[in-house]
Amino acid sequence: MKKLGHRGVILKSASPYQNSIAAMQLALKHGDGFETDLCLSADQEVFFIHDSKYLGGEVKYCIEEHLDSKSQEIVKGRRIDQLSSEEVRGLRLRDGSSIPDFDEVLGLFKNNRKILNLELKSHQAERVVAKRIAAAVKNGALLAEQLIISSFNHSALEFIRSELPEVRVGMLFLPAEFAPAPIYPWSEESVEYQPISGNYLESEITK
């Protein structure tokens, strides 16, 4: 059995804040790895922050909940995919730390064999992520067996599986009693959060 921290770690104390580098380091110190939320900026750079959540039939965009007051004023209701990478680098989490980028997180695995579980959050993140991961594995920055790619977007995981067959994927589901809802209500793509069911688990996409 492996112990993975959620968003690095989530503590009752204000610091380290979830999905910060310090939270990830704490998860690596006390466990076997961690899960973190992968998002894209407007110019397709990879960052890690929890940007949206399912609320019983609808999706709420929630990046501002994780930012300090000054950064909330800068964001002003925009999504992370509406912000440039320069803007994202200038934002601060509630504990004052910066939002980690891909290279920063990758650097945490330089001298260990622990697990990195990337949850794909942004719309169409899978294509960017597949390229970045393939390059990281090729240059030895990370081993394929250290990775798990998870998402509520199961078609994105199909793409990852086709491009990176050596990397494990994990399908995420809503509880059975929940109603489906669009994952990206601001886009034209009709991908939904999927409640778990026996029929779905026996469908072609899960094989």
Short mmCIF file of C-alpha atoms in Angstrom, two decimals:
data_model
loop_
_atom_site.label_atom_id
_atom_site.label_comp_id
_atom_site.label_asym_id
_atom_site.label_seq_id
_atom_site.Cartn_x
_atom_site.Cartn_y
_atom_site.Cartn_z
CA MET A 1 0.00 0.00 0.00
CA LYS A 2 1.28 3.45 -0.94
CA LYS A 3 0.59 6.70 0.92
CA LEU A 4 0.07 9.71 -1.37
CA GLY A 5 -0.58 13.22 -0.14
CA HIS A 6 -3.57 15.08 -1.63
CA ARG A 7 -2.54 18.38 -3.29
CA GLY A 8 0.83 17.82 -1.66
CA VAL A 9 -0.70 18.00 1.79
CA ILE A 10 -3.77 19.82 3.11
CA LEU A 11 -3.26 21.04 6.68
CA LYS A 12 -5.46 22.86 9.16
CA SER A 13 -2.68 25.38 9.61
CA ALA A 14 -2.26 28.13 7.01
CA SER A 15 1.21 26.99 5.99
CA PRO A 16 2.35 25.20 3.98
CA TYR A 17 -0.61 25.77 1.71
CA GLN A 18 -1.99 22.99 -0.50
CA ASN A 19 -0.27 22.54 -3.88
CA SER A 20 2.69 24.68 -2.80
CA ILE A 21 6.24 23.38 -3.16
CA ALA A 22 6.52 23.21 0.63
CA ALA A 23 3.35 21.09 0.82
CA MET A 24 4.75 18.74 -1.82
CA GLN A 25 8.07 18.47 0.01
CA LEU A 26 6.22 17.58 3.21
CA ALA A 27 4.29 14.85 1.39
CA LEU A 28 7.53 13.39 0.04
CA LYS A 29 9.11 13.48 3.51
CA HIS A 30 6.28 11.58 5.20
CA GLY A 31 4.78 9.49 2.39
CA ASP A 32 5.35 7.73 -0.91
CA GLY A 33 4.47 10.68 -3.14
CA PHE A 34 1.61 13.05 -3.80
CA GLU A 35 -1.26 14.07 -6.06
CA THR A 36 -1.42 17.59 -7.47
CA ASP A 37 -3.71 19.55 -9.80
CA LEU A 38 -2.29 20.36 -13.23
CA CYS A 39 -3.49 23.47 -15.09
CA LEU A 40 -2.41 25.41 -18.16
CA SER A 41 -1.89 29.13 -18.55
CA ALA A 42 -3.10 31.00 -21.64
CA ASP A 43 0.30 30.44 -23.28
CA GLN A 44 0.25 26.70 -22.46
CA GLU A 45 2.67 26.66 -19.54
CA VAL A 46 2.03 24.07 -16.83
CA PHE A 47 1.19 25.18 -13.29
CA PHE A 48 -0.24 23.43 -10.24
CA ILE A 49 -3.30 24.80 -8.43
CA HIS A 50 -6.84 23.58 -7.75
CA ASP A 51 -8.85 25.64 -10.23
CA SER A 52 -12.38 24.18 -10.30
CA LYS A 53 -14.69 21.98 -8.25
CA TYR A 54 -17.94 20.06 -8.70
CA LEU A 55 -20.86 21.29 -6.60
CA GLY A 56 -23.80 18.91 -6.97
CA GLY A 57 -24.68 19.38 -10.62
CA GLU A 58 -22.56 22.39 -11.53
CA VAL A 59 -18.91 23.36 -11.68
CA LYS A 60 -17.51 26.31 -9.76
CA TYR A 61 -14.28 27.98 -10.81
CA CYS A 62 -12.36 28.48 -7.58
CA ILE A 63 -8.77 29.62 -8.19
CA GLU A 64 -9.31 32.83 -6.19
CA GLU A 65 -10.14 30.81 -3.06
CA HIS A 66 -6.50 29.73 -2.97
CA LEU A 67 -4.90 33.16 -3.49
CA ASP A 68 -3.97 36.03 -1.20
CA SER A 69 -6.03 39.23 -1.39
CA LYS A 70 -3.62 41.06 -3.71
CA SER A 71 -3.62 38.18 -6.18
CA GLN A 72 -7.41 37.96 -6.05
CA GLU A 73 -7.54 41.57 -7.22
CA ILE A 74 -5.22 40.75 -10.12
CA VAL A 75 -7.23 37.72 -11.23
CA LYS A 76 -10.66 39.40 -11.00
CA GLY A 77 -12.69 36.33 -11.90
CA ARG A 78 -10.49 35.09 -14.73
CA ARG A 79 -9.55 31.43 -15.14
CA ILE A 80 -5.92 30.36 -15.11
CA ASP A 81 -6.17 29.57 -18.84
CA GLN A 82 -7.03 33.26 -19.33
CA LEU A 83 -3.82 34.38 -17.60
CA SER A 84 -0.36 34.49 -19.16
CA SER A 85 2.43 32.50 -17.54
CA GLU A 86 3.99 35.80 -16.49
CA GLU A 87 0.78 36.75 -14.70
CA VAL A 88 0.53 33.35 -13.01
CA ARG A 89 4.13 33.58 -11.78
CA GLY A 90 3.23 36.87 -10.11
CA LEU A 91 0.34 35.39 -8.13
CA ARG A 92 0.68 34.19 -4.54
CA LEU A 93 -1.09 31.44 -2.66
CA ARG A 94 -2.74 32.17 0.68
CA ASP A 95 0.51 31.48 2.56
CA GLY A 96 2.45 33.86 0.31
CA SER A 97 4.17 31.17 -1.77
CA SER A 98 4.18 31.10 -5.56
CA ILE A 99 2.19 28.72 -7.77
CA PRO A 100 4.57 25.88 -8.76
CA ASP A 101 5.40 25.27 -12.40
CA PHE A 102 6.30 22.02 -14.16
CA ASP A 103 10.07 22.28 -13.78
CA GLU A 104 9.83 23.11 -10.07
CA VAL A 105 7.68 20.07 -9.36
CA LEU A 106 9.82 17.83 -11.55
CA GLY A 107 12.88 18.91 -9.59
CA LEU A 108 11.42 17.39 -6.42
CA PHE A 109 11.87 13.92 -7.95
CA LYS A 110 15.49 14.31 -9.01
CA ASN A 111 16.97 11.95 -6.43
CA ASN A 112 14.11 9.66 -5.45
CA ARG A 113 11.73 7.03 -6.81
CA LYS A 114 8.55 8.43 -5.25
CA ILE A 115 5.21 8.77 -7.01
CA LEU A 116 3.88 11.83 -8.83
CA ASN A 117 0.14 11.73 -9.50
CA LEU A 118 -0.88 14.50 -11.91
CA GLU A 119 -4.60 15.24 -12.07
CA LEU A 120 -5.39 16.91 -15.39
CA LYS A 121 -7.65 19.89 -14.68
CA SER A 122 -7.38 22.27 -17.64
CA HIS A 123 -9.21 21.85 -20.92
CA GLN A 124 -7.01 19.99 -23.46
CA ALA A 125 -4.09 19.73 -21.04
CA GLU A 126 -3.33 16.17 -22.14
CA ARG A 127 -1.47 17.12 -25.33
CA VAL A 128 0.87 19.53 -23.58
CA VAL A 129 1.41 17.14 -20.68
CA ALA A 130 2.18 14.17 -22.93
CA LYS A 131 4.98 16.13 -24.62
CA ARG A 132 6.43 17.41 -21.34
CA ILE A 133 6.36 13.98 -19.71
CA ALA A 134 7.83 12.22 -22.75
CA ALA A 135 10.73 14.69 -22.71
CA ALA A 136 11.23 14.30 -18.94
CA VAL A 137 11.32 10.51 -19.18
CA LYS A 138 13.64 10.60 -22.18
CA ASN A 139 16.20 12.82 -20.44
CA GLY A 140 16.04 10.82 -17.22
CA ALA A 141 14.42 13.50 -15.07
CA LEU A 142 11.64 11.09 -14.13
CA LEU A 143 10.89 7.40 -14.56
CA ALA A 144 7.65 6.36 -16.26
CA GLU A 145 6.83 4.05 -13.34
CA GLN A 146 6.88 7.04 -10.97
CA LEU A 147 3.93 8.62 -12.76
CA ILE A 148 0.17 8.36 -12.51
CA ILE A 149 -2.01 10.59 -14.71
CA SER A 150 -5.57 10.93 -13.42
CA SER A 151 -8.61 12.88 -14.56
CA PHE A 152 -12.39 13.09 -14.61
CA ASN A 153 -11.94 13.61 -18.37
CA HIS A 154 -11.66 10.01 -19.51
CA SER A 155 -11.09 10.86 -23.18
CA ALA A 156 -8.00 12.80 -22.08
CA LEU A 157 -6.74 9.66 -20.37
CA GLU A 158 -7.33 7.67 -23.57
CA PHE A 159 -5.01 10.10 -25.33
CA ILE A 160 -2.38 9.80 -22.59
CA ARG A 161 -2.59 6.02 -22.76
CA SER A 162 -2.06 6.08 -26.53
CA GLU A 163 0.89 8.48 -26.34
CA LEU A 164 2.50 7.18 -23.13
CA PRO A 165 1.56 3.49 -22.81
CA GLU A 166 4.15 2.93 -20.09
CA VAL A 167 2.53 5.51 -17.77
CA ARG A 168 -0.31 4.50 -15.45
CA VAL A 169 -3.64 6.33 -15.72
CA GLY A 170 -6.43 6.66 -13.18
CA MET A 171 -10.07 7.37 -14.02
CA LEU A 172 -11.83 9.63 -11.52
CA PHE A 173 -15.59 9.38 -10.94
CA LEU A 174 -18.38 11.12 -9.11
CA PRO A 175 -20.29 9.11 -6.48
CA ALA A 176 -23.09 7.06 -8.06
CA GLU A 177 -25.86 9.30 -6.69
CA PHE A 178 -24.42 12.50 -8.21
CA ALA A 179 -25.64 14.05 -11.46
CA PRO A 180 -23.37 14.45 -14.50
CA ALA A 181 -22.16 17.97 -15.26
CA PRO A 182 -19.90 19.51 -17.92
CA ILE A 183 -16.26 19.51 -16.85
CA TYR A 184 -15.52 22.61 -18.93
CA PRO A 185 -18.78 24.60 -19.05
CA TRP A 186 -16.96 27.58 -20.60
CA SER A 187 -15.90 25.52 -23.66
CA GLU A 188 -17.78 23.85 -26.50
CA GLU A 189 -16.43 20.41 -25.60
CA SER A 190 -19.19 18.18 -24.23
CA VAL A 191 -17.15 16.21 -21.68
CA GLU A 192 -18.92 15.46 -18.41
CA TYR A 193 -18.10 14.38 -14.89
CA GLN A 194 -19.14 10.73 -14.86
CA PRO A 195 -20.94 9.12 -11.89
CA ILE A 196 -19.55 5.66 -11.23
CA SER A 197 -21.69 2.73 -12.39
CA GLY A 198 -21.30 -0.93 -13.23
CA ASN A 199 -22.31 -0.35 -16.84
CA TYR A 200 -19.71 2.37 -17.32
CA LEU A 201 -16.97 0.26 -15.75
CA GLU A 202 -17.73 -2.45 -18.32
CA SER A 203 -17.71 -0.04 -21.27
CA GLU A 204 -15.01 0.08 -23.93
CA ILE A 205 -13.36 3.25 -22.60
CA THR A 206 -12.30 1.54 -19.35
CA LYS A 207 -10.47 -1.32 -21.06
#
